[in-house]
PDB file of C-alpha atoms and ligand atoms in Angstrom:
ATOM      1  CA  UNK A   1       0.000   0.000   0.000  1.00 56.00           C
ATOM      2  CA  UNK A   2       1.538   3.333  -1.043  1.00 53.00           C
ATOM      3  CA  UNK A   3      -0.064   6.601  -0.126  1.00 56.00           C
ATOM      4  CA  UNK A   4       0.545  10.159   0.947  1.00 62.00           C
ATOM      5  CA  UNK A   5      -2.293  10.974   3.313  1.00 64.00           C
ATOM      6  CA  UNK A   6      -2.545  14.516   4.662  1.00 74.00           C
ATOM      7  CA  UNK A   7      -4.537  13.624   7.768  1.00 85.00           C
ATOM      8  CA  UNK A   8      -4.953  10.658  10.079  1.00 85.00           C
ATOM      9  CA  UNK A   9      -8.500  10.220   8.817  1.00 87.00           C
ATOM     10  CA  UNK A  10      -7.326  10.173   5.199  1.00 90.00           C
ATOM     11  CA  UNK A  11      -4.663   7.647   6.157  1.00 90.00           C
ATOM     12  CA  UNK A  12      -7.285   5.445   7.826  1.00 93.00           C
ATOM     13  CA  UNK A  13      -9.649   5.733   4.868  1.00 94.00           C
ATOM     14  CA  UNK A  14      -6.905   4.542   2.509  1.00 95.00           C
ATOM     15  CA  UNK A  15      -6.133   1.653   4.847  1.00 96.00           C
ATOM     16  CA  UNK A  16      -9.823   0.731   5.146  1.00 97.00           C
ATOM     17  CA  UNK A  17     -10.388   0.758   1.376  1.00 97.00           C
ATOM     18  CA  UNK A  18      -7.266  -1.313   0.786  1.00 97.00           C
ATOM     19  CA  UNK A  19      -8.175  -3.856   3.471  1.00 98.00           C
ATOM     20  CA  UNK A  20     -11.760  -4.224   2.284  1.00 98.00           C
ATOM     21  CA  UNK A  21     -10.622  -4.760  -1.286  1.00 98.00           C
ATOM     22  CA  UNK A  22      -7.873  -7.298  -0.523  1.00 98.00           C
ATOM     23  CA  UNK A  23      -9.073  -9.304   2.488  1.00 98.00           C
ATOM     24  CA  UNK A  24     -10.365 -12.704   1.377  1.00 98.00           C
ATOM     25  CA  UNK A  25     -12.041 -13.433   4.753  1.00 98.00           C
ATOM     26  CA  UNK A  26      -9.904 -16.563   5.056  1.00 98.00           C
ATOM     27  CA  UNK A  27      -9.760 -16.235   8.844  1.00 98.00           C
ATOM     28  CA  UNK A  28      -6.065 -17.092   9.189  1.00 98.00           C
ATOM     29  CA  UNK A  29      -5.412 -13.948  11.223  1.00 98.00           C
ATOM     30  CA  UNK A  30      -8.038 -15.009  13.757  1.00 98.00           C
ATOM     31  CA  UNK A  31      -6.720 -18.567  13.866  1.00 98.00           C
ATOM     32  CA  UNK A  32      -3.215 -17.269  14.638  1.00 98.00           C
ATOM     33  CA  UNK A  33      -4.373 -15.052  17.513  1.00 97.00           C
ATOM     34  CA  UNK A  34      -3.089 -16.374  20.863  1.00 96.00           C
ATOM     35  CA  UNK A  35      -5.769 -14.498  22.826  1.00 96.00           C
ATOM     36  CA  UNK A  36      -8.993 -15.968  21.453  1.00 96.00           C
ATOM     37  CA  UNK A  37      -8.913 -18.843  23.956  1.00 95.00           C
ATOM     38  CA  UNK A  38      -9.264 -16.305  26.773  1.00 94.00           C
ATOM     39  CA  UNK A  39     -12.599 -14.949  25.597  1.00 94.00           C
ATOM     40  CA  UNK A  40     -15.793 -16.833  26.392  1.00 92.00           C
ATOM     41  CA  UNK A  41     -17.424 -14.926  23.549  1.00 93.00           C
ATOM     42  CA  UNK A  42     -15.128 -16.627  21.053  1.00 96.00           C
ATOM     43  CA  UNK A  43     -15.644 -20.244  22.062  1.00 93.00           C
ATOM     44  CA  UNK A  44     -16.368 -22.193  18.887  1.00 95.00           C
ATOM     45  CA  UNK A  45     -16.394 -19.050  16.766  1.00 97.00           C
ATOM     46  CA  UNK A  46     -16.064 -19.386  13.002  1.00 98.00           C
ATOM     47  CA  UNK A  47     -12.905 -17.440  12.007  1.00 98.00           C
ATOM     48  CA  UNK A  48     -14.436 -16.273   8.728  1.00 98.00           C
ATOM     49  CA  UNK A  49     -17.494 -14.985  10.538  1.00 98.00           C
ATOM     50  CA  UNK A  50     -15.395 -13.125  13.091  1.00 98.00           C
ATOM     51  CA  UNK A  51     -13.308 -11.455  10.392  1.00 98.00           C
ATOM     52  CA  UNK A  52     -16.453 -10.538   8.445  1.00 98.00           C
ATOM     53  CA  UNK A  53     -17.699  -8.802  11.581  1.00 98.00           C
ATOM     54  CA  UNK A  54     -14.464  -6.839  11.917  1.00 98.00           C
ATOM     55  CA  UNK A  55     -14.724  -5.790   8.270  1.00 98.00           C
ATOM     56  CA  UNK A  56     -18.263  -4.590   8.968  1.00 98.00           C
ATOM     57  CA  UNK A  57     -16.821  -2.271  11.614  1.00 97.00           C
ATOM     58  CA  UNK A  58     -14.374  -0.977   8.999  1.00 97.00           C
ATOM     59  CA  UNK A  59     -17.389  -0.274   6.768  1.00 97.00           C
ATOM     60  CA  UNK A  60     -18.975   1.742   9.582  1.00 95.00           C
ATOM     61  CA  UNK A  61     -21.596  -0.919  10.163  1.00 95.00           C
ATOM     62  CA  UNK A  62     -21.988  -2.659  13.544  1.00 96.00           C
ATOM     63  CA  UNK A  63     -20.241  -6.038  13.418  1.00 97.00           C
ATOM     64  CA  UNK A  64     -21.371  -9.247  15.061  1.00 97.00           C
ATOM     65  CA  UNK A  65     -20.860 -10.092  18.753  1.00 97.00           C
ATOM     66  CA  UNK A  66     -17.869 -12.330  18.002  1.00 97.00           C
ATOM     67  CA  UNK A  67     -16.067  -9.496  16.267  1.00 98.00           C
ATOM     68  CA  UNK A  68     -16.569  -7.279  19.323  1.00 97.00           C
ATOM     69  CA  UNK A  69     -15.194 -10.061  21.529  1.00 97.00           C
ATOM     70  CA  UNK A  70     -12.080 -10.264  19.336  1.00 97.00           C
ATOM     71  CA  UNK A  71     -11.615  -6.485  19.315  1.00 96.00           C
ATOM     72  CA  UNK A  72     -11.726  -6.571  23.114  1.00 95.00           C
ATOM     73  CA  UNK A  73      -9.222  -9.343  23.629  1.00 95.00           C
ATOM     74  CA  UNK A  74      -6.433  -8.097  21.323  1.00 94.00           C
ATOM     75  CA  UNK A  75      -3.090  -7.561  23.070  1.00 92.00           C
ATOM     76  CA  UNK A  76      -1.171  -6.647  19.904  1.00 92.00           C
ATOM     77  CA  UNK A  77       0.841  -9.843  19.689  1.00 94.00           C
ATOM     78  CA  UNK A  78       1.076  -9.230  15.915  1.00 94.00           C
ATOM     79  CA  UNK A  79       0.771 -12.959  15.150  1.00 97.00           C
ATOM     80  CA  UNK A  80      -2.136 -12.016  12.874  1.00 97.00           C
ATOM     81  CA  UNK A  81       0.151  -9.844  10.763  1.00 97.00           C
ATOM     82  CA  UNK A  82       2.537 -12.723  10.146  1.00 96.00           C
ATOM     83  CA  UNK A  83      -0.350 -15.083   9.373  1.00 98.00           C
ATOM     84  CA  UNK A  84      -2.043 -13.028   6.654  1.00 98.00           C
ATOM     85  CA  UNK A  85      -1.285 -14.440   3.184  1.00 98.00           C
ATOM     86  CA  UNK A  86      -2.365 -11.161   1.576  1.00 98.00           C
ATOM     87  CA  UNK A  87       0.138  -9.016   3.455  1.00 97.00           C
ATOM     88  CA  UNK A  88      -2.584  -7.089   5.254  1.00 97.00           C
ATOM     89  CA  UNK A  89      -1.663  -5.574   8.612  1.00 97.00           C
ATOM     90  CA  UNK A  90      -4.398  -7.428  10.487  1.00 97.00           C
ATOM     91  CA  UNK A  91      -3.361  -5.901  13.798  1.00 96.00           C
ATOM     92  CA  UNK A  92      -4.002  -2.483  12.330  1.00 96.00           C
ATOM     93  CA  UNK A  93      -7.295  -3.818  10.984  1.00 97.00           C
ATOM     94  CA  UNK A  94      -8.199  -4.669  14.581  1.00 97.00           C
ATOM     95  CA  UNK A  95      -7.157  -1.212  15.771  1.00 94.00           C
ATOM     96  CA  UNK A  96      -9.299   0.507  13.173  1.00 96.00           C
ATOM     97  CA  UNK A  97     -12.147  -1.850  14.090  1.00 96.00           C
ATOM     98  CA  UNK A  98     -11.721  -0.775  17.703  1.00 95.00           C
ATOM     99  CA  UNK A  99     -11.893   2.880  16.691  1.00 93.00           C
ATOM    100  CA  UNK A 100     -15.075   2.254  14.745  1.00 95.00           C
ATOM    101  CA  UNK A 101     -16.678   0.240  17.566  1.00 96.00           C
ATOM    102  CA  UNK A 102     -15.897   3.103  19.951  1.00 94.00           C
ATOM    103  CA  UNK A 103     -17.676   5.520  17.629  1.00 93.00           C
ATOM    104  CA  UNK A 104     -14.452   7.377  16.903  1.00 89.00           C
ATOM    105  CA  UNK A 105     -14.886   7.190  13.127  1.00 90.00           C
ATOM    106  CA  UNK A 106     -18.377   8.647  13.123  1.00 88.00           C
ATOM    107  CA  UNK A 107     -20.643   5.637  13.653  1.00 89.00           C
ATOM    108  CA  UNK A 108     -23.662   6.798  15.642  1.00 88.00           C
ATOM    109  CA  UNK A 109     -25.480   4.874  18.359  1.00 89.00           C
ATOM    110  CA  UNK A 110     -24.243   3.314  21.575  1.00 89.00           C
ATOM    111  CA  UNK A 111     -20.562   2.360  21.224  1.00 91.00           C
ATOM    112  CA  UNK A 112     -19.856  -1.366  21.392  1.00 92.00           C
ATOM    113  CA  UNK A 113     -16.443  -0.678  22.938  1.00 91.00           C
ATOM    114  CA  UNK A 114     -15.127   1.840  25.417  1.00 86.00           C
ATOM    115  CA  UNK A 115     -11.604   3.108  25.928  1.00 76.00           C
ATOM    116  CA  UNK A 116     -11.378   0.736  28.881  1.00 73.00           C
ATOM    117  CA  UNK A 117     -11.742  -2.182  26.444  1.00 74.00           C
ATOM    118  CA  UNK A 118      -8.782  -1.058  24.334  1.00 65.00           C
ATOM    119  CA  UNK A 119      -6.258   0.459  26.704  1.00 60.00           C
ATOM    120  CA  UNK A 120      -3.275  -0.531  24.557  1.00 61.00           C
ATOM    121  CA  UNK A 121      -4.730   1.348  21.613  1.00 59.00           C
ATOM    122  CA  UNK A 122      -4.539   4.653  23.473  1.00 58.00           C
ATOM    123  CA  UNK A 123      -1.119   3.838  24.865  1.00 56.00           C
ATOM    124  CA  UNK A 124       0.165   3.511  21.289  1.00 56.00           C
ATOM    125  CA  UNK A 125      -1.502   6.735  20.162  1.00 57.00           C
ATOM    126  CA  UNK A 126       0.061   8.623  23.063  1.00 54.00           C
ATOM    127  CA  UNK A 127       3.475   7.152  22.321  1.00 61.00           C
ATOM    128  CA  UNK A 128       3.323   8.063  18.631  1.00 58.00           C
ATOM    129  CA  UNK A 129       1.962  11.553  19.274  1.00 60.00           C
ATOM    130  CA  UNK A 130       4.930  12.275  21.499  1.00 61.00           C
ATOM    131  CA  UNK A 131       7.490  11.150  18.935  1.00 65.00           C
ATOM    132  CA  UNK A 132       6.438  13.730  16.324  1.00 67.00           C
ATOM    133  CA  UNK A 133       7.126  11.184  13.586  1.00 69.00           C
ATOM    134  CA  UNK A 134       5.890  11.687  10.044  1.00 71.00           C
ATOM    135  CA  UNK A 135       2.948   9.553   8.799  1.00 69.00           C
ATOM    136  CA  UNK A 136       5.402   7.517   6.688  1.00 74.00           C
ATOM    137  CA  UNK A 137       7.581   6.793   9.718  1.00 72.00           C
ATOM    138  CA  UNK A 138       4.567   5.789  11.815  1.00 67.00           C
ATOM    139  CA  UNK A 139       3.381   3.475   9.031  1.00 70.00           C
ATOM    140  CA  UNK A 140       6.772   1.741   8.992  1.00 71.00           C
ATOM    141  CA  UNK A 141       6.655   1.253  12.765  1.00 65.00           C
ATOM    142  CA  UNK A 142       3.174  -0.226  12.584  1.00 61.00           C
ATOM    143  CA  UNK A 143       4.140  -2.957  10.109  1.00 60.00           C
TER     144      UNK A 143
HETATM  145  S1  SF4 B   1      -5.527 -13.387   7.240  1.00 91.22           S
HETATM  146 FE1  SF4 B   1      -5.553 -11.533   5.941  1.00 91.22          FE
HETATM  147  S2  SF4 B   1      -6.850 -12.088   4.167  1.00 91.22           S
HETATM  148 FE2  SF4 B   1      -7.227 -13.643   5.770  1.00 91.22          FE
HETATM  149  S3  SF4 B   1      -9.040 -12.836   6.903  1.00 91.22           S
HETATM  150 FE3  SF4 B   1      -7.212 -12.070   8.010  1.00 91.22          FE
HETATM  151  S4  SF4 B   1      -6.785 -10.027   7.113  1.00 91.22           S
HETATM  152 FE4  SF4 B   1      -8.209 -11.105   5.698  1.00 91.22          FE
END
């Protein structure tokens, strides 16, 4: 993915469009996640269904309950990134899904997630905001 986005929102929109166009919903990122076993909401979940729910959040549509459970349990192990055969940054996909589920991308209604559910997400934002890195440098760090 190559881009020169002027704003964080433009950067996210490019990432969302790219992910939605390339993700095959194979579920390998979910299968590689070491945290799913720790969520009761993911017992017996169909990986393809969970990923489809996350992609719904990227589309600004409420995803299914399993997708919310996965968004909540992410600890940024990055195993999903290594597992994706399409080269999609699935960990970033989860982060953007978290933003959407919190209502931070403009989705109206009661948020499915709160900041308390995604503490690491805000820790990363704070860390990057303090570094004053360019968008290109941040993108490289997020890979
Ligand atoms: S592994 Fe990659 S292509 Fe497969 S569902 Fe996850 S993000 Fe999509």
